[in-house]
Amino acid sequence: MKSIVELIEAKRDGKEHADEEIRHLIDVYVSGEMPDYQMAAWLMAAFLRGLSSVETAALTRAMAESGRMVDLSSVPGVILDKHSTGGVGDKTTLVLAPLVASCGVPVAKMSGRGLGHTGGTLDKLESIPGFSVTIEESALVQQLLDIGVVVTAQSADVDPADKKMYALRDVTGTVRSIPLIVGSIISKKVAGGADAIVLDVKVGSGAFMKTEDEARALAHELQRVGELLGRTVQCVMTDMSQPLGLAVGNSVEVCEAIRTLKGEGPADLTELCLALGAKMLVLGAVATSERDARTMLLDSIAEGRALATFSAWVAAQGGDADVAENPDLLPLAEFAAVLTAPRSGYVVGFDAEGVGRSAMLLGAGRETKESPIDLGAGLVLEAKIGDTVVEGQPLATLYASDEGLFEAAKARLLESIVIGDDEPEAPVLFHEV
Ligand code: URA
């Protein structure tokens, strides 16, 4: 076997690794024999030189097998997971997980925390008083059998390779690499025990993949490697040229998710949940067509079953289930400020990443994994692409625990909302399936 330095040099020079070389790299890194600086050098070499399809599959398999594999085989039916490549205002899991479970398909999901301008489901869930995202495997299986939905943090012994590598990629400029993203996402899903996965690949200003071509290449590779590792995978490319829904933050997003489960959510979020949910019901074999599945989802919302499943899920994970009926129980930062339109016209576009950065400036996000987060901070937009606004009209309400944070956050938000004279074309929510 080549030494670690030789493996780094080989990748630096654009050579292809054998399967066992990749497994060796992952094994020695996870065991602590390979220091972060060597893995950082290899990651940058892989970022710049790329990995072949065969190498990407070997990397994914080695990462998935770097720790314990969750065993959900005692739960009957097809276990579904859903993953988004990350965006701004993306609270889809909070709606989809109970909605799909209420229609009879078990959903088990390991989620992540917010990093950079994108939010994380775990932080959002933790804004519900009492909600716990750490669950023992036996309790997890029981909850899945009882309620059909469980969302947890990745435990330390499941896919430890991804945990270490993701943290390193985040601070070494090596996140936006297709093979590394595929390894990270698919290894987690394989180790997490789901049988089938619906992947929402975001494209646009708020996503890692800014162009359709990049997003399409990522989607194809995710599907190919997922299937190679024995999972059923469906990818959908969806719009992230503006935030999803109106709320960006943590508790404000939970509040919007609850409204959506009651059938009162924003149109784009509702539509995305129905479309992804329909795919999950077909994959979960409780519906034969997406059209029938959609009807089942709409019925569940209308009959209150989706919201009841949300409440049962929150209670099972120790949270205050009364938030479903009384969202005022969620934390909200003490101070509010309104950003008004500097001129009249149409909202013609967003820098969605800038909106996420503005929410971070309010305290809703974290710069590094260790940064503290204010679960009650965030912002709620009052206009989206295509809406007309009049000078002085509110564009957004911002929430923070320190009034001193508003100036910079408002400035960043204002820069991120483009107002023009001509009516823009409506953004396409689904780019490709
Ligand atoms: N989400 C992940 O889980 N991993 C990545 O590398 C990028 C997005």
Short mmCIF file of C-alpha atoms and ligand atoms in Angstrom, two decimals:
data_model
loop_
_atom_site.label_atom_id
_atom_site.label_comp_id
_atom_site.label_asym_id
_atom_site.label_seq_id
_atom_site.Cartn_x
_atom_site.Cartn_y
_atom_site.Cartn_z
CA MET A 1 0.00 0.00 0.00
CA LYS A 2 1.24 3.49 -0.85
CA SER A 3 1.94 5.88 2.02
CA ILE A 4 -0.53 8.71 2.72
CA VAL A 5 1.88 11.22 1.19
CA GLU A 6 2.13 9.10 -1.96
CA LEU A 7 -1.67 8.90 -2.16
CA ILE A 8 -1.94 12.70 -1.84
CA GLU A 9 0.74 13.15 -4.51
CA ALA A 10 -1.03 10.68 -6.80
CA LYS A 11 -4.28 12.63 -6.58
CA ARG A 12 -2.43 15.94 -6.92
CA ASP A 13 -1.00 14.60 -10.20
CA GLY A 14 -4.43 13.51 -11.44
CA LYS A 15 -3.94 9.75 -11.02
CA GLU A 16 -6.78 7.37 -10.20
CA HIS A 17 -6.86 5.55 -6.84
CA ALA A 18 -7.65 1.87 -6.50
CA ASP A 19 -10.66 0.96 -4.28
CA GLU A 20 -8.44 -0.31 -1.46
CA GLU A 21 -6.40 2.92 -1.49
CA ILE A 22 -9.52 4.98 -0.94
CA ARG A 23 -10.67 2.68 1.85
CA HIS A 24 -7.24 2.96 3.45
CA LEU A 25 -7.40 6.79 3.34
CA ILE A 26 -10.81 6.79 5.03
CA ASP A 27 -9.84 4.15 7.61
CA VAL A 28 -6.64 5.86 8.72
CA TYR A 29 -8.36 9.25 8.81
CA VAL A 30 -11.23 8.00 10.97
CA SER A 31 -8.85 6.14 13.30
CA GLY A 32 -6.89 9.35 13.88
CA GLU A 33 -3.64 8.10 12.28
CA MET A 34 -3.97 10.58 9.42
CA PRO A 35 -3.97 14.19 10.63
CA ASP A 36 -6.45 16.83 9.39
CA TYR A 37 -3.75 18.62 7.40
CA GLN A 38 -3.12 15.56 5.26
CA MET A 39 -6.83 14.95 4.69
CA ALA A 40 -7.23 18.66 3.84
CA ALA A 41 -4.48 18.32 1.23
CA TRP A 42 -6.10 15.20 -0.25
CA LEU A 43 -9.53 16.87 -0.28
CA MET A 44 -8.13 19.87 -2.18
CA ALA A 45 -6.38 17.55 -4.64
CA ALA A 46 -9.66 15.64 -5.12
CA PHE A 47 -11.54 18.93 -5.45
CA LEU A 48 -9.20 20.20 -8.18
CA ARG A 49 -8.53 16.93 -10.03
CA GLY A 50 -11.93 15.31 -9.51
CA LEU A 51 -12.69 11.66 -8.80
CA SER A 52 -13.79 9.13 -11.42
CA SER A 53 -17.19 7.47 -11.09
CA VAL A 54 -15.50 4.33 -9.78
CA GLU A 55 -13.53 6.34 -7.20
CA THR A 56 -16.67 8.21 -6.09
CA ALA A 57 -18.51 4.93 -5.51
CA ALA A 58 -15.52 3.51 -3.56
CA LEU A 59 -15.31 6.68 -1.46
CA THR A 60 -19.04 6.58 -0.69
CA ARG A 61 -18.94 2.91 0.32
CA ALA A 62 -15.86 3.37 2.51
CA MET A 63 -17.44 6.39 4.22
CA ALA A 64 -20.77 4.59 4.83
CA GLU A 65 -18.89 1.61 6.31
CA SER A 66 -16.60 3.79 8.44
CA GLY A 67 -18.92 3.34 11.44
CA ARG A 68 -22.07 1.61 12.62
CA MET A 69 -24.81 0.96 10.03
CA VAL A 70 -28.30 1.64 11.46
CA ASP A 71 -30.52 -1.43 11.16
CA LEU A 72 -34.18 -0.62 10.54
CA SER A 73 -35.07 -4.04 9.12
CA SER A 74 -37.53 -4.72 11.96
CA VAL A 75 -39.77 -1.89 10.70
CA PRO A 76 -42.17 -3.19 8.04
CA GLY A 77 -42.53 -1.42 4.70
CA VAL A 78 -40.16 0.66 2.63
CA ILE A 79 -38.35 3.17 4.88
CA LEU A 80 -38.05 6.54 3.18
CA ASP A 81 -35.58 9.34 3.61
CA LYS A 82 -35.48 12.70 1.93
CA HIS A 83 -32.52 15.00 1.64
CA SER A 84 -32.02 18.47 0.26
CA THR A 85 -28.64 19.65 -0.91
CA GLY A 86 -29.22 22.80 1.13
CA GLY A 87 -30.93 26.11 0.63
CA VAL A 88 -32.42 29.18 2.26
CA GLY A 89 -35.80 28.90 4.00
CA ASP A 90 -35.90 25.18 3.21
CA LYS A 91 -38.16 23.80 5.93
CA THR A 92 -39.50 21.00 3.71
CA THR A 93 -38.54 18.17 6.08
CA LEU A 94 -40.61 19.69 8.90
CA VAL A 95 -43.68 19.40 6.68
CA LEU A 96 -42.88 16.32 4.60
CA ALA A 97 -41.80 13.94 7.34
CA PRO A 98 -45.13 14.02 9.28
CA LEU A 99 -47.19 14.49 6.10
CA VAL A 100 -45.77 11.37 4.43
CA ALA A 101 -45.88 9.38 7.68
CA SER A 102 -49.56 10.32 8.13
CA CYS A 103 -50.20 8.54 4.81
CA GLY A 104 -48.60 5.30 6.00
CA VAL A 105 -44.98 5.54 4.82
CA PRO A 106 -42.36 5.46 7.59
CA VAL A 107 -39.84 8.30 7.40
CA ALA A 108 -36.50 7.98 9.19
CA LYS A 109 -34.13 10.84 8.68
CA MET A 110 -30.79 11.89 10.00
CA SER A 111 -30.54 15.64 9.62
CA GLY A 112 -27.81 18.21 9.91
CA ARG A 113 -27.23 21.58 11.49
CA GLY A 114 -27.18 24.90 9.68
CA LEU A 115 -23.82 25.91 8.30
CA GLY A 116 -22.94 29.07 6.43
CA HIS A 117 -25.93 30.66 4.72
CA THR A 118 -28.04 27.48 4.69
CA GLY A 119 -30.21 26.47 7.62
CA GLY A 120 -30.34 23.05 9.28
CA THR A 121 -33.35 20.97 10.24
CA LEU A 122 -31.92 20.06 13.67
CA ASP A 123 -31.62 23.71 14.73
CA LYS A 124 -35.15 24.38 13.53
CA LEU A 125 -36.50 21.41 15.49
CA GLU A 126 -34.59 22.43 18.60
CA SER A 127 -36.44 25.76 18.57
CA ILE A 128 -39.49 23.73 19.71
CA PRO A 129 -39.24 23.81 23.53
CA GLY A 130 -38.00 20.44 24.84
CA PHE A 131 -37.42 18.80 21.44
CA SER A 132 -34.51 16.34 21.52
CA VAL A 133 -32.66 15.26 18.39
CA THR A 134 -30.63 12.49 20.03
CA ILE A 135 -32.35 9.11 20.29
CA GLU A 136 -31.05 5.63 21.10
CA GLU A 137 -31.42 3.19 18.21
CA SER A 138 -33.93 0.97 20.04
CA ALA A 139 -36.12 3.99 20.89
CA LEU A 140 -35.76 5.17 17.31
CA VAL A 141 -37.11 1.89 15.95
CA GLN A 142 -39.99 1.93 18.45
CA GLN A 143 -40.91 5.51 17.51
CA LEU A 144 -40.84 4.55 13.85
CA LEU A 145 -43.19 1.63 14.58
CA ASP A 146 -45.52 3.77 16.77
CA ILE A 147 -45.67 7.08 14.90
CA GLY A 148 -43.93 6.45 11.59
CA VAL A 149 -41.58 9.40 11.78
CA VAL A 150 -38.26 10.09 13.44
CA VAL A 151 -35.67 12.80 12.77
CA THR A 152 -32.37 12.60 14.59
CA ALA A 153 -28.89 13.99 14.64
CA GLN A 154 -26.27 11.72 13.17
CA SER A 155 -24.83 9.87 16.15
CA ALA A 156 -21.06 9.94 16.59
CA ASP A 157 -20.57 6.33 15.54
CA VAL A 158 -22.65 6.51 12.32
CA ASP A 159 -20.62 7.64 9.28
CA PRO A 160 -17.84 9.24 11.38
CA ALA A 161 -15.89 9.78 8.15
CA ASP A 162 -18.47 12.26 6.90
CA LYS A 163 -18.62 14.04 10.21
CA LYS A 164 -14.86 14.67 10.23
CA MET A 165 -14.54 15.33 6.52
CA TYR A 166 -17.52 17.68 6.27
CA ALA A 167 -16.18 19.86 9.10
CA LEU A 168 -12.82 20.00 7.34
CA ARG A 169 -14.29 20.72 3.90
CA ASP A 170 -16.28 23.55 5.37
CA VAL A 171 -13.14 25.42 6.42
CA THR A 172 -10.89 24.47 3.47
CA GLY A 173 -12.99 25.61 0.50
CA THR A 174 -13.73 22.05 -0.62
CA VAL A 175 -17.50 21.81 -0.22
CA ARG A 176 -18.58 22.50 -3.82
CA SER A 177 -17.22 19.32 -5.38
CA ILE A 178 -19.61 16.83 -6.95
CA PRO A 179 -17.77 13.62 -5.90
CA LEU A 180 -17.27 14.92 -2.36
CA ILE A 181 -20.92 15.98 -2.03
CA VAL A 182 -22.06 12.60 -3.40
CA GLY A 183 -19.81 10.75 -0.94
CA SER A 184 -21.09 12.87 1.94
CA ILE A 185 -24.81 12.62 1.20
CA ILE A 186 -25.11 9.03 -0.03
CA SER A 187 -22.83 7.57 2.65
CA LYS A 188 -25.03 9.14 5.36
CA LYS A 189 -28.18 7.81 3.75
CA VAL A 190 -26.78 4.31 3.34
CA ALA A 191 -25.49 4.22 6.93
CA GLY A 192 -28.81 5.68 8.19
CA GLY A 193 -30.82 2.61 7.19
CA ALA A 194 -33.34 3.99 4.65
CA ASP A 195 -34.37 1.81 1.69
CA ALA A 196 -35.33 4.62 -0.67
CA ILE A 197 -34.29 8.23 -0.87
CA VAL A 198 -35.80 11.28 -2.51
CA LEU A 199 -33.12 13.87 -3.18
CA ASP A 200 -33.99 17.51 -3.70
CA VAL A 201 -31.08 19.04 -5.60
CA LYS A 202 -31.31 22.79 -5.27
CA VAL A 203 -30.23 25.07 -8.08
CA GLY A 204 -29.86 28.86 -8.03
CA SER A 205 -28.39 31.75 -6.10
CA GLY A 206 -29.10 30.22 -2.67
CA ALA A 207 -27.77 26.74 -3.50
CA PHE A 208 -24.29 25.18 -3.65
CA MET A 209 -24.98 24.47 -7.33
CA LYS A 210 -25.61 27.82 -8.99
CA THR A 211 -26.32 26.56 -12.54
CA GLU A 212 -28.62 23.91 -14.00
CA ASP A 213 -25.69 22.08 -15.61
CA GLU A 214 -23.88 21.73 -12.27
CA ALA A 215 -27.07 20.65 -10.49
CA ARG A 216 -27.89 18.11 -13.21
CA ALA A 217 -24.41 16.60 -13.04
CA LEU A 218 -24.75 16.33 -9.24
CA ALA A 219 -28.22 14.77 -9.51
CA HIS A 220 -27.05 12.13 -11.99
CA GLU A 221 -24.07 11.19 -9.86
CA LEU A 222 -26.16 11.02 -6.66
CA GLN A 223 -28.61 8.69 -8.36
CA ARG A 224 -25.92 6.51 -9.94
CA VAL A 225 -23.91 6.03 -6.76
CA GLY A 226 -27.02 5.61 -4.56
CA GLU A 227 -28.29 2.83 -6.82
CA LEU A 228 -24.87 1.22 -7.02
CA LEU A 229 -24.99 0.98 -3.23
CA GLY A 230 -28.38 -0.75 -3.35
CA ARG A 231 -30.74 2.13 -2.63
CA THR A 232 -33.66 3.37 -4.71
CA VAL A 233 -32.97 7.02 -5.45
CA GLN A 234 -35.09 9.69 -7.10
CA CYS A 235 -33.70 13.16 -7.73
CA VAL A 236 -35.65 16.33 -8.29
CA MET A 237 -33.95 19.60 -9.25
CA THR A 238 -35.79 22.50 -7.66
CA ASP A 239 -35.50 26.25 -7.58
CA MET A 240 -33.36 28.13 -5.08
CA SER A 241 -33.27 31.46 -6.93
CA GLN A 242 -35.30 32.85 -4.03
CA PRO A 243 -35.89 31.58 -0.48
CA LEU A 244 -38.43 28.80 -0.17
CA GLY A 245 -41.58 30.17 1.47
CA LEU A 246 -41.31 33.44 3.37
CA ALA A 247 -39.61 32.62 6.69
CA VAL A 248 -35.83 32.29 7.10
CA GLY A 249 -34.46 31.34 10.51
CA ASN A 250 -35.37 28.63 13.00
CA SER A 251 -38.56 29.14 15.06
CA VAL A 252 -40.00 31.35 12.29
CA GLU A 253 -39.57 28.43 9.88
CA VAL A 254 -41.23 25.97 12.29
CA CYS A 255 -44.16 28.37 12.48
CA GLU A 256 -44.43 28.43 8.67
CA ALA A 257 -44.17 24.63 8.50
CA ILE A 258 -47.07 24.32 10.96
CA ARG A 259 -49.16 26.66 8.82
CA THR A 260 -48.33 24.53 5.78
CA LEU A 261 -49.42 21.35 7.58
CA LYS A 262 -52.74 23.14 8.22
CA GLY A 263 -53.07 23.92 4.50
CA GLU A 264 -52.28 27.61 5.02
CA GLY A 265 -48.66 27.68 3.87
CA PRO A 266 -46.99 29.64 1.06
CA ALA A 267 -47.71 28.32 -2.44
CA ASP A 268 -44.13 27.32 -3.37
CA LEU A 269 -43.47 25.42 -0.14
CA THR A 270 -46.83 23.67 -0.33
CA GLU A 271 -46.28 22.67 -3.96
CA LEU A 272 -42.78 21.35 -3.29
CA CYS A 273 -44.00 19.28 -0.34
CA LEU A 274 -46.86 17.83 -2.38
CA ALA A 275 -44.56 16.94 -5.29
CA LEU A 276 -41.80 15.38 -3.16
CA GLY A 277 -44.39 13.74 -0.89
CA ALA A 278 -46.14 12.17 -3.90
CA LYS A 279 -42.84 10.61 -5.00
CA MET A 280 -42.30 9.27 -1.49
CA LEU A 281 -45.75 7.67 -1.32
CA VAL A 282 -45.18 5.94 -4.68
CA LEU A 283 -41.69 4.78 -3.62
CA GLY A 284 -43.20 3.63 -0.32
CA ALA A 285 -45.75 1.57 -2.29
CA VAL A 286 -48.86 3.06 -0.69
CA ALA A 287 -49.90 4.81 -3.93
CA THR A 288 -49.68 3.58 -7.50
CA SER A 289 -49.45 6.98 -9.15
CA GLU A 290 -48.26 10.42 -8.13
CA ARG A 291 -51.71 11.77 -8.91
CA ASP A 292 -53.34 9.40 -6.37
CA ALA A 293 -50.55 10.13 -3.91
CA ARG A 294 -51.20 13.86 -4.18
CA THR A 295 -54.87 13.32 -3.35
CA MET A 296 -53.87 11.28 -0.29
CA LEU A 297 -51.54 14.07 0.88
CA LEU A 298 -54.15 16.79 0.36
CA ASP A 299 -56.76 14.69 2.22
CA SER A 300 -54.38 14.21 5.14
CA ILE A 301 -53.83 17.97 5.39
CA ALA A 302 -57.55 18.74 5.06
CA GLU A 303 -58.55 16.12 7.67
CA GLY A 304 -55.92 17.29 10.18
CA ARG A 305 -54.00 13.98 10.12
CA ALA A 306 -50.77 15.58 8.93
CA LEU A 307 -50.84 18.08 11.80
CA ALA A 308 -51.81 15.36 14.31
CA THR A 309 -48.80 13.30 13.19
CA PHE A 310 -46.60 16.38 13.60
CA SER A 311 -47.87 16.78 17.20
CA ALA A 312 -47.35 13.10 17.99
CA TRP A 313 -43.82 13.28 16.55
CA VAL A 314 -42.94 16.40 18.54
CA ALA A 315 -44.28 14.83 21.75
CA ALA A 316 -42.40 11.57 21.10
CA GLN A 317 -39.12 13.50 20.87
CA GLY A 318 -39.82 15.39 24.10
CA GLY A 319 -41.09 18.62 22.54
CA ASP A 320 -44.06 20.74 23.50
CA ALA A 321 -46.76 19.45 21.12
CA ASP A 322 -48.98 22.44 21.94
CA VAL A 323 -46.89 24.49 19.48
CA ALA A 324 -49.01 22.94 16.72
CA GLU A 325 -52.08 24.80 17.94
CA ASN A 326 -50.28 27.70 19.56
CA PRO A 327 -47.15 28.76 17.64
CA ASP A 328 -46.72 31.64 20.14
CA LEU A 329 -45.08 29.02 22.39
CA LEU A 330 -42.11 29.07 20.00
CA PRO A 331 -39.30 31.47 20.92
CA LEU A 332 -39.23 34.77 19.04
CA ALA A 333 -36.41 37.26 19.47
CA GLU A 334 -37.34 40.31 21.53
CA PHE A 335 -36.82 43.02 18.91
CA ALA A 336 -38.41 43.44 15.49
CA ALA A 337 -37.55 45.81 12.64
CA VAL A 338 -39.18 46.33 9.27
CA LEU A 339 -37.28 46.70 6.00
CA THR A 340 -39.25 48.87 3.58
CA ALA A 341 -39.08 49.08 -0.22
CA PRO A 342 -36.73 51.87 -1.34
CA ARG A 343 -38.74 52.31 -4.57
CA SER A 344 -41.87 51.08 -6.31
CA GLY A 345 -41.78 48.31 -8.91
CA TYR A 346 -41.70 44.55 -9.24
CA VAL A 347 -39.56 42.22 -7.16
CA VAL A 348 -37.54 40.82 -10.06
CA GLY A 349 -34.99 38.68 -8.25
CA PHE A 350 -33.18 37.68 -5.09
CA ASP A 351 -29.69 36.85 -4.09
CA ALA A 352 -31.02 34.01 -1.96
CA GLU A 353 -27.63 33.41 -0.37
CA GLY A 354 -27.62 37.08 0.68
CA VAL A 355 -31.00 36.58 2.38
CA GLY A 356 -29.50 33.62 4.28
CA ARG A 357 -26.48 35.77 5.23
CA SER A 358 -28.82 38.50 6.49
CA ALA A 359 -30.57 35.95 8.76
CA MET A 360 -27.12 34.89 9.99
CA LEU A 361 -26.30 38.51 10.85
CA LEU A 362 -29.43 38.52 13.01
CA GLY A 363 -28.03 35.53 14.92
CA ALA A 364 -30.06 32.77 13.22
CA GLY A 365 -27.08 30.95 11.67
CA ARG A 366 -23.57 29.96 12.54
CA GLU A 367 -20.25 30.78 10.93
CA THR A 368 -18.46 27.73 12.37
CA LYS A 369 -19.77 24.53 13.92
CA GLU A 370 -19.07 25.95 17.39
CA SER A 371 -20.81 29.35 16.94
CA PRO A 372 -23.83 29.95 19.18
CA ILE A 373 -27.19 30.33 17.48
CA ASP A 374 -30.27 32.39 18.38
CA LEU A 375 -33.24 30.11 17.69
CA GLY A 376 -35.73 33.00 17.89
CA ALA A 377 -33.91 35.23 15.39
CA GLY A 378 -34.67 35.38 11.67
CA LEU A 379 -36.70 37.18 9.09
CA VAL A 380 -40.02 36.88 7.31
CA LEU A 381 -40.31 38.19 3.76
CA GLU A 382 -43.41 40.05 2.66
CA ALA A 383 -42.76 39.81 -1.08
CA LYS A 384 -41.43 37.27 -3.57
CA ILE A 385 -40.45 37.36 -7.24
CA GLY A 386 -43.25 38.80 -9.37
CA ASP A 387 -44.94 40.77 -6.57
CA THR A 388 -45.42 44.51 -7.01
CA VAL A 389 -44.23 46.76 -4.21
CA VAL A 390 -44.82 50.44 -3.48
CA GLU A 391 -42.06 52.64 -2.06
CA GLY A 392 -42.18 52.50 1.74
CA GLN A 393 -44.12 49.21 1.81
CA PRO A 394 -42.67 46.49 4.09
CA LEU A 395 -40.39 44.00 2.27
CA ALA A 396 -39.58 41.96 5.36
CA THR A 397 -39.78 41.85 9.15
CA LEU A 398 -36.51 41.05 10.92
CA TYR A 399 -36.19 39.58 14.44
CA ALA A 400 -33.11 39.80 16.69
CA SER A 401 -32.25 39.71 20.39
CA ASP A 402 -29.95 42.71 20.01
CA GLU A 403 -31.18 45.85 18.23
CA GLY A 404 -27.59 46.59 17.23
CA LEU A 405 -27.74 43.70 14.73
CA PHE A 406 -30.45 45.26 12.56
CA GLU A 407 -28.39 47.78 10.63
CA ALA A 408 -26.00 45.31 8.98
CA ALA A 409 -28.72 42.67 8.49
CA LYS A 410 -31.08 45.17 6.85
CA ALA A 411 -28.33 46.42 4.55
CA ARG A 412 -27.48 42.87 3.49
CA LEU A 413 -31.14 42.03 2.94
CA LEU A 414 -31.73 45.16 0.91
CA GLU A 415 -28.79 44.30 -1.36
CA SER A 416 -30.32 40.84 -1.85
CA ILE A 417 -33.73 41.94 -3.12
CA VAL A 418 -33.81 43.35 -6.67
CA ILE A 419 -36.67 45.68 -7.56
CA GLY A 420 -37.17 46.59 -11.25
CA ASP A 421 -39.69 48.15 -13.60
CA ASP A 422 -40.60 45.17 -15.76
CA GLU A 423 -42.71 42.26 -14.64
CA PRO A 424 -40.37 39.24 -14.39
CA GLU A 425 -41.14 35.74 -15.54
CA ALA A 426 -42.35 33.52 -12.70
CA PRO A 427 -39.49 31.28 -11.49
CA VAL A 428 -39.86 27.61 -12.35
CA LEU A 429 -40.09 25.60 -9.12
CA PHE A 430 -39.19 22.26 -10.72
CA HIS A 431 -36.23 22.39 -13.07
CA GLU A 432 -36.06 18.69 -13.83
CA VAL A 433 -37.05 15.30 -12.43
N1 URA B 1 -24.99 18.28 2.20
C1 URA B 1 -24.26 17.27 2.71
O1 URA B 1 -24.74 16.49 3.54
N2 URA B 1 -22.99 17.12 2.30
C2 URA B 1 -22.41 17.94 1.40
O2 URA B 1 -21.27 17.74 1.05
C3 URA B 1 -23.19 19.02 0.86
C4 URA B 1 -24.48 19.16 1.28
#
